[in-house]
């Protein structure tokens, strides 16, 4: 199969001119931020894991401290052996270096998990009102875009995928005038995207494939 790739970005429509348009733009921005926040992944699983670990660690420290103050240390953790090992182990010891690397990697993984945005379950749609939150499933969006591509004359089938900020549409044609197919499919997909009125901008890539 041969293919051709064309790319164009779908973005927001500029607000109307004049004071009314400026007011509407402010309302739109507030509504967009509210919708994005509503569908942002909450990272519940990593947060619960970290919270449970920190809680258990805090309870252990509290139990050991209180028991030592009353003269009956629990010694759930072998502090004496750990202190002896730490005092007799040089910084260059391979086991110490390995343990430090593992702890650093765990901390880095938790930090990345907290900072990198997750994959939202719903895509925010403009409502022009911060109190109205509308979302579409990514699968529904890709189906709509694939259907828009299939409505182009000469396109037999089409498939759309959404990854990050890029929509990739792959229409299958009979191979005649692939340049025109690519342009018409891109226009149809951009028109359907404009109709969906998603909050986030998306780049559209069209890969035309020839049916043999």
XYZ file of C-alpha atoms in Angstrom:
212
model
C 0.000 0.000 0.000
C 1.019 3.555 -0.585
C 0.081 6.407 1.683
C 0.191 10.170 1.871
C 0.170 12.211 5.062
C -1.385 15.657 5.386
C -1.538 17.541 8.665
C -3.581 20.488 9.865
C -4.526 21.720 13.318
C -8.051 22.340 14.503
C -8.264 25.161 17.041
C -10.629 27.561 18.694
C -12.723 30.049 16.768
C -11.823 33.659 17.681
C -14.429 35.584 19.695
C -16.721 38.138 18.162
C -15.683 41.775 17.989
C -16.853 44.384 20.477
C -17.672 44.325 24.167
C -20.199 41.511 23.841
C -17.636 39.367 22.106
C -15.047 40.103 24.795
C -17.490 39.138 27.530
C -18.348 35.930 25.695
C -14.638 35.104 25.374
C -14.173 35.441 29.134
C -17.169 33.208 29.765
C -15.807 30.686 27.284
C -12.404 30.557 28.978
C -13.975 30.013 32.394
C -16.231 27.289 31.008
C -13.312 25.635 29.194
C -11.196 25.561 32.364
C -14.089 24.113 34.368
C -14.674 21.358 31.803
C -10.982 20.440 31.576
C -10.686 20.255 35.366
C -13.837 18.137 35.615
C -12.504 15.450 33.282
C -8.869 15.542 34.427
C -7.719 12.156 35.828
C -7.519 12.253 39.627
C -4.642 9.759 39.986
C -6.545 7.995 42.744
C -4.615 4.708 42.749
C -1.112 6.242 43.181
C -2.494 8.687 45.749
C -4.097 5.878 47.765
C -0.919 3.773 47.645
C 1.273 6.646 48.835
C -1.237 7.654 51.508
C -1.442 4.102 52.881
C 2.343 3.715 52.947
C 2.855 7.060 54.691
C 0.104 6.258 57.200
C 1.637 2.887 58.053
C 5.063 4.473 58.391
C 3.666 7.164 60.676
C 1.907 4.573 62.849
C 5.097 2.533 63.105
C 7.160 5.551 64.147
C 4.500 6.600 66.664
C 4.261 3.093 68.169
C 8.028 2.751 68.483
C 8.361 6.232 70.009
C 5.573 5.783 72.575
C 6.746 2.305 73.549
C 10.311 3.555 74.029
C 9.097 6.467 76.202
C 7.192 4.114 78.534
C 10.204 1.835 78.870
C 8.895 -1.113 76.847
C 10.153 -0.668 73.259
C 8.340 -2.810 70.732
C 11.332 -3.127 68.405
C 9.175 -4.091 65.456
C 12.045 -2.878 63.317
C 15.583 -4.112 64.116
C 17.057 -0.644 64.689
C 20.251 -1.903 66.344
C 21.222 -4.085 63.410
C 20.249 -1.375 60.924
C 22.296 1.212 62.814
C 25.266 -1.137 62.995
C 25.064 -1.883 59.279
C 24.793 1.822 58.426
C 27.780 2.698 60.658
C 29.997 -0.007 59.176
C 28.976 0.326 55.512
C 30.938 2.783 53.321
C 29.176 5.025 50.779
C 30.790 3.092 47.924
C 29.330 -0.253 49.002
C 27.451 -1.797 46.030
C 24.468 -2.776 48.187
C 24.166 0.759 49.551
C 24.416 2.252 46.058
C 21.809 -0.203 44.739
C 19.411 0.639 47.571
C 19.860 4.376 46.961
C 19.187 3.968 43.239
C 16.011 1.951 43.894
C 14.679 4.543 46.356
C 15.509 7.381 43.933
C 13.756 5.603 41.052
C 10.639 4.996 43.148
C 10.542 8.654 44.147
C 11.058 9.758 40.539
C 8.267 7.445 39.338
C 5.872 8.891 41.923
C 6.842 12.437 40.951
C 6.303 11.761 37.239
C 2.962 10.111 37.994
C 1.861 13.206 39.880
C 3.055 15.741 37.287
C 2.288 14.082 33.943
C -1.413 14.403 33.031
C -3.222 11.138 32.577
C -5.530 10.057 29.807
C -8.991 11.549 30.365
C -12.007 9.277 30.085
C -14.043 12.058 28.474
C -13.135 14.896 26.110
C -14.421 18.291 27.201
C -16.904 20.063 24.886
C -17.487 23.816 24.927
C -20.685 24.782 26.729
C -20.033 28.561 27.113
C -21.144 28.237 30.741
C -18.848 27.228 33.669
C -21.829 25.577 35.371
C -22.544 23.275 32.433
C -20.003 20.478 31.898
C -20.241 18.382 28.720
C -17.963 15.521 27.704
C -17.661 12.984 24.897
C -16.029 9.582 25.018
C -12.836 9.406 22.909
C -14.256 6.355 21.152
C -17.370 8.310 20.172
C -15.219 11.133 18.795
C -13.057 8.812 16.684
C -16.150 7.061 15.339
C -17.674 10.384 14.337
C -14.477 11.470 12.584
C -14.120 8.125 10.796
C -17.733 8.383 9.633
C -17.069 11.898 8.345
C -14.138 10.573 6.317
C -16.241 7.723 4.921
C -18.779 10.231 3.613
C -16.166 11.570 1.164
C -16.924 10.127 -2.325
C -14.396 7.460 -3.281
C -13.470 6.503 0.286
C -14.356 2.867 0.998
C -13.546 2.678 4.689
C -11.873 4.917 7.242
C -10.361 4.492 10.681
C -9.573 7.226 13.199
C -7.377 7.123 16.288
C -6.791 9.692 18.993
C -3.422 9.834 20.706
C -2.476 12.826 22.794
C -3.269 15.951 20.808
C -3.279 14.238 17.408
C -6.131 12.673 15.471
C -4.949 10.235 12.789
C -7.455 9.344 10.088
C -6.697 6.501 7.702
C -9.078 6.338 4.724
C -8.881 3.492 2.203
C -9.467 4.370 -1.460
C -9.129 2.757 -4.862
C -5.914 4.665 -5.523
C -7.012 7.304 -8.027
C -6.193 10.937 -7.228
C -4.929 10.322 -3.671
C -4.017 14.009 -3.303
C -7.635 15.046 -3.721
C -8.780 12.294 -1.357
C -6.393 13.494 1.329
C -7.518 17.109 1.044
C -11.226 16.266 1.015
C -10.930 13.850 3.946
C -8.976 16.422 5.930
C -11.618 19.072 5.201
C -14.430 16.699 6.205
C -12.703 15.737 9.451
C -11.930 19.351 10.349
C -15.552 20.277 9.671
C -16.785 17.489 11.945
C -14.288 18.544 14.636
C -15.564 22.102 14.423
C -19.085 20.774 14.845
C -18.108 18.785 17.937
C -16.561 21.991 19.383
C -14.022 20.298 21.660
C -12.187 22.446 24.192
C -8.708 21.108 23.444
C -7.162 21.741 20.010
C -6.253 18.687 17.959
C -3.884 18.181 15.062
C -5.372 16.163 12.214
C -3.177 13.792 10.230
C -4.564 11.976 7.180
C -2.898 8.813 5.856
C -4.454 7.759 2.554
C -4.042 4.055 1.789
C -4.695 2.358 -1.510
C -6.826 -0.772 -1.721
C -5.128 -3.390 -3.851
